[in-house]
Structures are given as structure tokens and as C-alpha cells.
Amino acid sequence: MPEDSAMCSKQKEKKGGEEREQQHVQNKSKKRKEICPYGNYKHYYGYRIGQELEEDPRLKVFKKEWFQGKDCLDIGCNSGIMTIQIAKKFCCQSILGVDIDANRIQDAYWHIRKFLKMEDARKVPGKASKLEGANGSERSIKGSLKEEMKEIPRNCCAEEKNLLDIVSFQKEDFVNTRDPPKKHYDTIICLSVTKWIHLNWGDDGLITLFTKVWRLLHPGGIFLLEPQPWKSYENNYKVSETTKTNYKNLKFHPEYFQDLLLDKIGFKTVENVTSSVSGSKTGFNRPILVFRK
């Protein structure tokens, strides 16, 4: 009897341990879903283009005249890789990347520091960057980007210094912020962001996004829009209770965005520059629409 009791006790402990482990996995899975309700994935660019490509393939269809010498805004910049690449390739006057997630903005600062370290190492072989701590680890982000980058060696090229003046990042809930605009822009970018705004804030949020973009643009300004297809909504609407509820009530599907922007918002013209961007992973071949105010 004592042996049977001990065996029964061990079985209960094992069962209890398995249940706790299962609950832990469920909680971990739930937590993972909860932290990306806005599409704010930490490794988004890895999902999208893979590690084998250095440059985002969408840049191939972008025109230099949309950015060169222009003040630009990147809505939903995530970790800032695309923002930095645009500034570097097309010589913007300025480009501000905004994202709702403070962690992604922190990642964006990290990426620009990493880029500058690589450029510095390439131009001055063997010279250790002062942006790296004594143990080789990255310092935590404190203060503005310019304050951090003051420690770059003086022999860095003018191109690198200009990049620090050109690129900036800011945490911002673009749809819901009530602050009056501090400046207007020549070009505004919104790439694979509309779905998340639409699911989280419904049709009203989408209209607010488009209206604010139109108001922030100078006359003749460019709005670069990459909308996700409805199939992508179907795959992601269960990410939160809010998105589940809004999904059921959405009236404006992505195929109607063009008419909405032209007929209701007030843009004058639109051009579809690509229906399939070479180099993107499966599921990311999305149209890029260029609207002009």
C-alpha cells in the first residue's frame, strides 16, 4: 500500500508538472501575440526580405526625385532600416521615422549606430569605434541620437555626419496624436502599415490616417502607400479582442483605398509603380501606389 501511495503521488506530481508546463507554454504564446498587436514585430525586415539581401527590394522602384532634397516622413518605421536606406540612397533633406512602439524606435537608433560603426571601420581599418563599450556590448540608448553620435571619431566623412542631421526617429501614435503639426513634408511613406491601423482603429482610424497625411503634405507632395491585401487581414485579425471586433465592422477594403484617396481625401493623381517587387518573400508582393496632392 505505501508503494502504491508513493506511485500515485509521483503520478500526480508528474501530471501537475505537465499541466504547469502546458500553461507556461500557453501563457508564453499568448504573451508573444500580445506584444505585436500593431504589427510591431522585432524582426520584421527579416520576415520580409530575408537575411541574404542587404537592400530592401522596394527601393528599386522608388524614384530619386521623390526624396532628393526633400523633407520626408516614414509612418510606422519599425526598426528604421528602410528609413536609413532611403536617406542613404536618395539623399533626403530630412527624414523622420515614427512608430507607435518605443522598443522599435530604440532598435532604429541601434541600427543607425551600427551602420555608422561599419562605415567608420571600412574607412579606418583597425580603429575601434567609441560607440562600443570596453566589453564590446552596446550601450543603452540615452538622450538624442546626435548626443550619442558626438563620440564618433573626428575623421569620419562628411557623408556620415550629414546622415546624423538627416535621419531622426520618434515614438508617436500617428493616428491618435492631437499635437498640431510642427512641419509639413514633401514626401510621406506608409509601407505595410494600413492593415494594422485599420484593424486597431477601424474605418475611422483609416480615414484619420489618410486625412492627416494629406494635410501634412505640401502642395504637389507625394504619398507612397503600400496597402496589405484583405487576405492579410484574414490572417491577422485575431491578434487582439479589439482587432477581432473591428474586423467584423470594416467597410473599406484595400481595393477601395485608391478611390477613397482620390475621391474623398482629395489627392489628384495615382500611379501603381509595381504589382510585384522582385526579392520580397512570398506573401509580401504588394502594390506600391504613388499619390500626388
PDB file of N, CA and C in Angstrom, residues 160-216:
ATOM      1  N   GLU A 160      28.787  60.771 -43.469  1.00  0.00           N
ATOM      2  CA  GLU A 160      28.306  60.176 -42.232  1.00  0.00           C
ATOM      3  C   GLU A 160      27.730  61.238 -41.303  1.00  0.00           C
ATOM      4  N   LYS A 161      28.414  62.376 -41.216  1.00  0.00           N
ATOM      5  CA  LYS A 161      27.930  63.449 -40.351  1.00  0.00           C
ATOM      6  C   LYS A 161      26.587  63.957 -40.847  1.00  0.00           C
ATOM      7  N   ASN A 162      26.454  64.072 -42.177  1.00  0.00           N
ATOM      8  CA  ASN A 162      25.202  64.526 -42.740  1.00  0.00           C
ATOM      9  C   ASN A 162      24.068  63.558 -42.428  1.00  0.00           C
ATOM     10  N   LEU A 163      24.352  62.281 -42.408  1.00  0.00           N
ATOM     11  CA  LEU A 163      23.321  61.282 -42.121  1.00  0.00           C
ATOM     12  C   LEU A 163      22.717  61.512 -40.738  1.00  0.00           C
ATOM     13  N   LEU A 164      23.545  61.941 -39.808  1.00  0.00           N
ATOM     14  CA  LEU A 164      23.044  62.206 -38.452  1.00  0.00           C
ATOM     15  C   LEU A 164      22.114  63.408 -38.428  1.00  0.00           C
ATOM     16  N   ASP A 165      22.346  64.339 -39.317  1.00  0.00           N
ATOM     17  CA  ASP A 165      21.468  65.507 -39.418  1.00  0.00           C
ATOM     18  C   ASP A 165      20.198  65.198 -40.200  1.00  0.00           C
ATOM     19  N   ILE A 166      20.258  64.193 -41.049  1.00  0.00           N
ATOM     20  CA  ILE A 166      19.142  63.866 -41.929  1.00  0.00           C
ATOM     21  C   ILE A 166      18.112  62.976 -41.240  1.00  0.00           C
ATOM     22  N   VAL A 167      18.576  61.917 -40.587  1.00  0.00           N
ATOM     23  CA  VAL A 167      17.686  60.876 -40.065  1.00  0.00           C
ATOM     24  C   VAL A 167      17.380  61.099 -38.586  1.00  0.00           C
ATOM     25  N   SER A 168      16.112  61.000 -38.244  1.00  0.00           N
ATOM     26  CA  SER A 168      15.708  61.038 -36.834  1.00  0.00           C
ATOM     27  C   SER A 168      14.532  60.088 -36.643  1.00  0.00           C
ATOM     28  N   PHE A 169      14.330  59.677 -35.395  1.00  0.00           N
ATOM     29  CA  PHE A 169      13.253  58.751 -35.070  1.00  0.00           C
ATOM     30  C   PHE A 169      12.480  59.262 -33.860  1.00  0.00           C
ATOM     31  N   GLN A 170      11.212  58.906 -33.801  1.00  0.00           N
ATOM     32  CA  GLN A 170      10.357  59.410 -32.733  1.00  0.00           C
ATOM     33  C   GLN A 170       9.214  58.426 -32.456  1.00  0.00           C
ATOM     34  N   LYS A 171       8.975  58.149 -31.188  1.00  0.00           N
ATOM     35  CA  LYS A 171       7.805  57.340 -30.816  1.00  0.00           C
ATOM     36  C   LYS A 171       6.559  58.205 -30.959  1.00  0.00           C
ATOM     37  N   GLU A 172       5.606  57.717 -31.727  1.00  0.00           N
ATOM     38  CA  GLU A 172       4.387  58.503 -31.940  1.00  0.00           C
ATOM     39  C   GLU A 172       3.240  57.605 -32.376  1.00  0.00           C
ATOM     40  N   ASP A 173       2.085  57.802 -31.778  1.00  0.00           N
ATOM     41  CA  ASP A 173       0.847  57.180 -32.229  1.00  0.00           C
ATOM     42  C   ASP A 173       0.253  58.135 -33.265  1.00  0.00           C
ATOM     43  N   PHE A 174       0.609  57.938 -34.507  1.00  0.00           N
ATOM     44  CA  PHE A 174       0.313  58.917 -35.551  1.00  0.00           C
ATOM     45  C   PHE A 174      -1.182  59.195 -35.680  1.00  0.00           C
ATOM     46  N   VAL A 175      -2.000  58.175 -35.596  1.00  0.00           N
ATOM     47  CA  VAL A 175      -3.440  58.344 -35.796  1.00  0.00           C
ATOM     48  C   VAL A 175      -4.080  59.134 -34.665  1.00  0.00           C
ATOM     49  N   ASN A 176      -3.654  58.877 -33.444  1.00  0.00           N
ATOM     50  CA  ASN A 176      -4.351  59.439 -32.281  1.00  0.00           C
ATOM     51  C   ASN A 176      -3.704  60.671 -31.668  1.00  0.00           C
ATOM     52  N   THR A 177      -2.519  61.053 -32.099  1.00  0.00           N
ATOM     53  CA  THR A 177      -1.894  62.245 -31.535  1.00  0.00           C
ATOM     54  C   THR A 177      -2.690  63.490 -31.896  1.00  0.00           C
ATOM     55  N   ARG A 178      -2.827  64.376 -30.911  1.00  0.00           N
ATOM     56  CA  ARG A 178      -3.601  65.607 -31.109  1.00  0.00           C
ATOM     57  C   ARG A 178      -2.714  66.835 -31.228  1.00  0.00           C
ATOM     58  N   ASP A 179      -1.413  66.621 -31.186  1.00  0.00           N
ATOM     59  CA  ASP A 179      -0.493  67.753 -31.266  1.00  0.00           C
ATOM     60  C   ASP A 179      -0.560  68.393 -32.651  1.00  0.00           C
ATOM     61  N   PRO A 180      -0.542  69.712 -32.723  1.00  0.00           N
ATOM     62  CA  PRO A 180      -0.527  70.375 -34.033  1.00  0.00           C
ATOM     63  C   PRO A 180       0.768  70.042 -34.767  1.00  0.00           C
ATOM     64  N   PRO A 181       0.714  69.904 -36.075  1.00  0.00           N
ATOM     65  CA  PRO A 181       1.930  69.542 -36.831  1.00  0.00           C
ATOM     66  C   PRO A 181       3.018  70.598 -36.697  1.00  0.00           C
ATOM     67  N   LYS A 182       4.250  70.137 -36.466  1.00  0.00           N
ATOM     68  CA  LYS A 182       5.380  71.052 -36.327  1.00  0.00           C
ATOM     69  C   LYS A 182       5.958  71.453 -37.680  1.00  0.00           C
ATOM     70  N   LYS A 183       5.720  70.613 -38.686  1.00  0.00           N
ATOM     71  CA  LYS A 183       6.227  70.922 -40.024  1.00  0.00           C
ATOM     72  C   LYS A 183       5.408  70.162 -41.051  1.00  0.00           C
ATOM     73  N   HIS A 184       5.605  70.521 -42.315  1.00  0.00           N
ATOM     74  CA  HIS A 184       4.959  69.822 -43.407  1.00  0.00           C
ATOM     75  C   HIS A 184       6.032  69.120 -44.239  1.00  0.00           C
ATOM     76  N   TYR A 185       5.592  68.205 -45.081  1.00  0.00           N
ATOM     77  CA  TYR A 185       6.530  67.317 -45.764  1.00  0.00           C
ATOM     78  C   TYR A 185       6.303  67.319 -47.275  1.00  0.00           C
ATOM     79  N   ASP A 186       7.376  66.966 -47.995  1.00  0.00           N
ATOM     80  CA  ASP A 186       7.305  66.816 -49.441  1.00  0.00           C
ATOM     81  C   ASP A 186       6.895  65.394 -49.825  1.00  0.00           C
ATOM     82  N   THR A 187       7.325  64.422 -49.001  1.00  0.00           N
ATOM     83  CA  THR A 187       7.036  63.011 -49.266  1.00  0.00           C
ATOM     84  C   THR A 187       6.711  62.305 -47.964  1.00  0.00           C
ATOM     85  N   ILE A 188       5.625  61.540 -47.970  1.00  0.00           N
ATOM     86  CA  ILE A 188       5.242  60.733 -46.804  1.00  0.00           C
ATOM     87  C   ILE A 188       5.126  59.277 -47.238  1.00  0.00           C
ATOM     88  N   ILE A 189       5.722  58.397 -46.449  1.00  0.00           N
ATOM     89  CA  ILE A 189       5.781  56.968 -46.750  1.00  0.00           C
ATOM     90  C   ILE A 189       4.929  56.213 -45.733  1.00  0.00           C
ATOM     91  N   CYS A 190       4.147  55.252 -46.224  1.00  0.00           N
ATOM     92  CA  CYS A 190       3.340  54.408 -45.336  1.00  0.00           C
ATOM     93  C   CYS A 190       3.324  53.004 -45.941  1.00  0.00           C
ATOM     94  N   LEU A 191       4.288  52.193 -45.544  1.00  0.00           N
ATOM     95  CA  LEU A 191       4.522  50.899 -46.169  1.00  0.00           C
ATOM     96  C   LEU A 191       4.067  49.756 -45.266  1.00  0.00           C
ATOM     97  N   SER A 192       3.074  49.010 -45.717  1.00  0.00           N
ATOM     98  CA  SER A 192       2.545  47.849 -44.983  1.00  0.00           C
ATOM     99  C   SER A 192       2.158  48.208 -43.548  1.00  0.00           C
ATOM    100  N   VAL A 193       1.450  49.315 -43.413  1.00  0.00           N
ATOM    101  CA  VAL A 193       1.006  49.807 -42.104  1.00  0.00           C
ATOM    102  C   VAL A 193      -0.516  49.925 -42.023  1.00  0.00           C
ATOM    103  N   THR A 194      -1.172  50.151 -43.156  1.00  0.00           N
ATOM    104  CA  THR A 194      -2.611  50.445 -43.140  1.00  0.00           C
ATOM    105  C   THR A 194      -3.441  49.348 -42.485  1.00  0.00           C
ATOM    106  N   LYS A 195      -3.074  48.101 -42.705  1.00  0.00           N
ATOM    107  CA  LYS A 195      -3.836  46.991 -42.108  1.00  0.00           C
ATOM    108  C   LYS A 195      -3.902  47.110 -40.596  1.00  0.00           C
ATOM    109  N   TRP A 196      -2.763  47.428 -39.989  1.00  0.00           N
ATOM    110  CA  TRP A 196      -2.703  47.468 -38.525  1.00  0.00           C
ATOM    111  C   TRP A 196      -3.477  48.658 -37.970  1.00  0.00           C
ATOM    112  N   ILE A 197      -3.408  49.780 -38.654  1.00  0.00           N
ATOM    113  CA  ILE A 197      -4.207  50.942 -38.262  1.00  0.00           C
ATOM    114  C   ILE A 197      -5.693  50.637 -38.442  1.00  0.00           C
ATOM    115  N   HIS A 198      -6.018  50.012 -39.547  1.00  0.00           N
ATOM    116  CA  HIS A 198      -7.399  49.675 -39.874  1.00  0.00           C
ATOM    117  C   HIS A 198      -7.995  48.710 -38.849  1.00  0.00           C
ATOM    118  N   LEU A 199      -7.242  47.664 -38.497  1.00  0.00           N
ATOM    119  CA  LEU A 199      -7.736  46.671 -37.549  1.00  0.00           C
ATOM    120  C   LEU A 199      -7.845  47.232 -36.131  1.00  0.00           C
ATOM    121  N   ASN A 200      -6.941  48.118 -35.762  1.00  0.00           N
ATOM    122  CA  ASN A 200      -6.941  48.640 -34.394  1.00  0.00           C
ATOM    123  C   ASN A 200      -7.889  49.809 -34.183  1.00  0.00           C
ATOM    124  N   TRP A 201      -8.136  50.605 -35.233  1.00  0.00           N
ATOM    125  CA  TRP A 201      -8.964  51.804 -35.069  1.00  0.00           C
ATOM    126  C   TRP A 201     -10.106  51.898 -36.085  1.00  0.00           C
ATOM    127  N   GLY A 202     -10.308  50.823 -36.835  1.00  0.00           N
ATOM    128  CA  GLY A 202     -11.460  50.757 -37.715  1.00  0.00           C
ATOM    129  C   GLY A 202     -11.392  51.696 -38.907  1.00  0.00           C
ATOM    130  N   ASP A 203     -12.521  51.821 -39.590  1.00  0.00           N
ATOM    131  CA  ASP A 203     -12.596  52.709 -40.752  1.00  0.00           C
ATOM    132  C   ASP A 203     -12.292  54.157 -40.382  1.00  0.00           C
ATOM    133  N   ASP A 204     -12.720  54.574 -39.191  1.00  0.00           N
ATOM    134  CA  ASP A 204     -12.457  55.950 -38.748  1.00  0.00           C
ATOM    135  C   ASP A 204     -10.954  56.204 -38.622  1.00  0.00           C
ATOM    136  N   GLY A 205     -10.230  55.210 -38.098  1.00  0.00           N
ATOM    137  CA  GLY A 205      -8.783  55.343 -37.972  1.00  0.00           C
ATOM    138  C   GLY A 205      -8.101  55.448 -39.321  1.00  0.00           C
ATOM    139  N   LEU A 206      -8.596  54.672 -40.285  1.00  0.00           N
ATOM    140  CA  LEU A 206      -8.034  54.714 -41.628  1.00  0.00           C
ATOM    141  C   LEU A 206      -8.256  56.083 -42.274  1.00  0.00           C
ATOM    142  N   ILE A 207      -9.466  56.605 -42.142  1.00  0.00           N
ATOM    143  CA  ILE A 207      -9.779  57.929 -42.692  1.00  0.00           C
ATOM    144  C   ILE A 207      -8.926  59.003 -42.015  1.00  0.00           C
ATOM    145  N   THR A 208      -8.745  58.871 -40.706  1.00  0.00           N
ATOM    146  CA  THR A 208      -7.893  59.823 -39.971  1.00  0.00           C
ATOM    147  C   THR A 208      -6.468  59.788 -40.507  1.00  0.00           C
ATOM    148  N   LEU A 209      -5.936  58.580 -40.737  1.00  0.00           N
ATOM    149  CA  LEU A 209      -4.592  58.431 -41.296  1.00  0.00           C
ATOM    150  C   LEU A 209      -4.476  59.166 -42.633  1.00  0.00           C
ATOM    151  N   PHE A 210      -5.372  58.878 -43.546  1.00  0.00           N
ATOM    152  CA  PHE A 210      -5.301  59.461 -44.883  1.00  0.00           C
ATOM    153  C   PHE A 210      -5.488  60.985 -44.843  1.00  0.00           C
ATOM    154  N   THR A 211      -6.394  61.444 -43.994  1.00  0.00           N
ATOM    155  CA  THR A 211      -6.647  62.885 -43.887  1.00  0.00           C
ATOM    156  C   THR A 211      -5.432  63.623 -43.328  1.00  0.00           C
ATOM    157  N   LYS A 212      -4.808  63.051 -42.297  1.00  0.00           N
ATOM    158  CA  LYS A 212      -3.636  63.684 -41.694  1.00  0.00           C
ATOM    159  C   LYS A 212      -2.467  63.724 -42.683  1.00  0.00           C
ATOM    160  N   VAL A 213      -2.301  62.650 -43.438  1.00  0.00           N
ATOM    161  CA  VAL A 213      -1.242  62.625 -44.451  1.00  0.00           C
ATOM    162  C   VAL A 213      -1.462  63.743 -45.457  1.00  0.00           C
ATOM    163  N   TRP A 214      -2.685  63.885 -45.939  1.00  0.00           N
ATOM    164  CA  TRP A 214      -2.989  64.923 -46.929  1.00  0.00           C
ATOM    165  C   TRP A 214      -2.695  66.312 -46.367  1.00  0.00           C
ATOM    166  N   ARG A 215      -3.073  66.550 -45.123  1.00  0.00           N
ATOM    167  CA  ARG A 215      -2.858  67.857 -44.503  1.00  0.00           C
ATOM    168  C   ARG A 215      -1.384  68.154 -44.266  1.00  0.00           C
ATOM    169  N   LEU A 216      -0.594  67.104 -44.009  1.00  0.00           N
ATOM    170  CA  LEU A 216       0.827  67.306 -43.721  1.00  0.00           C
ATOM    171  C   LEU A 216       1.673  67.502 -44.975  1.00  0.00           C
TER     172      LEU A 216
END
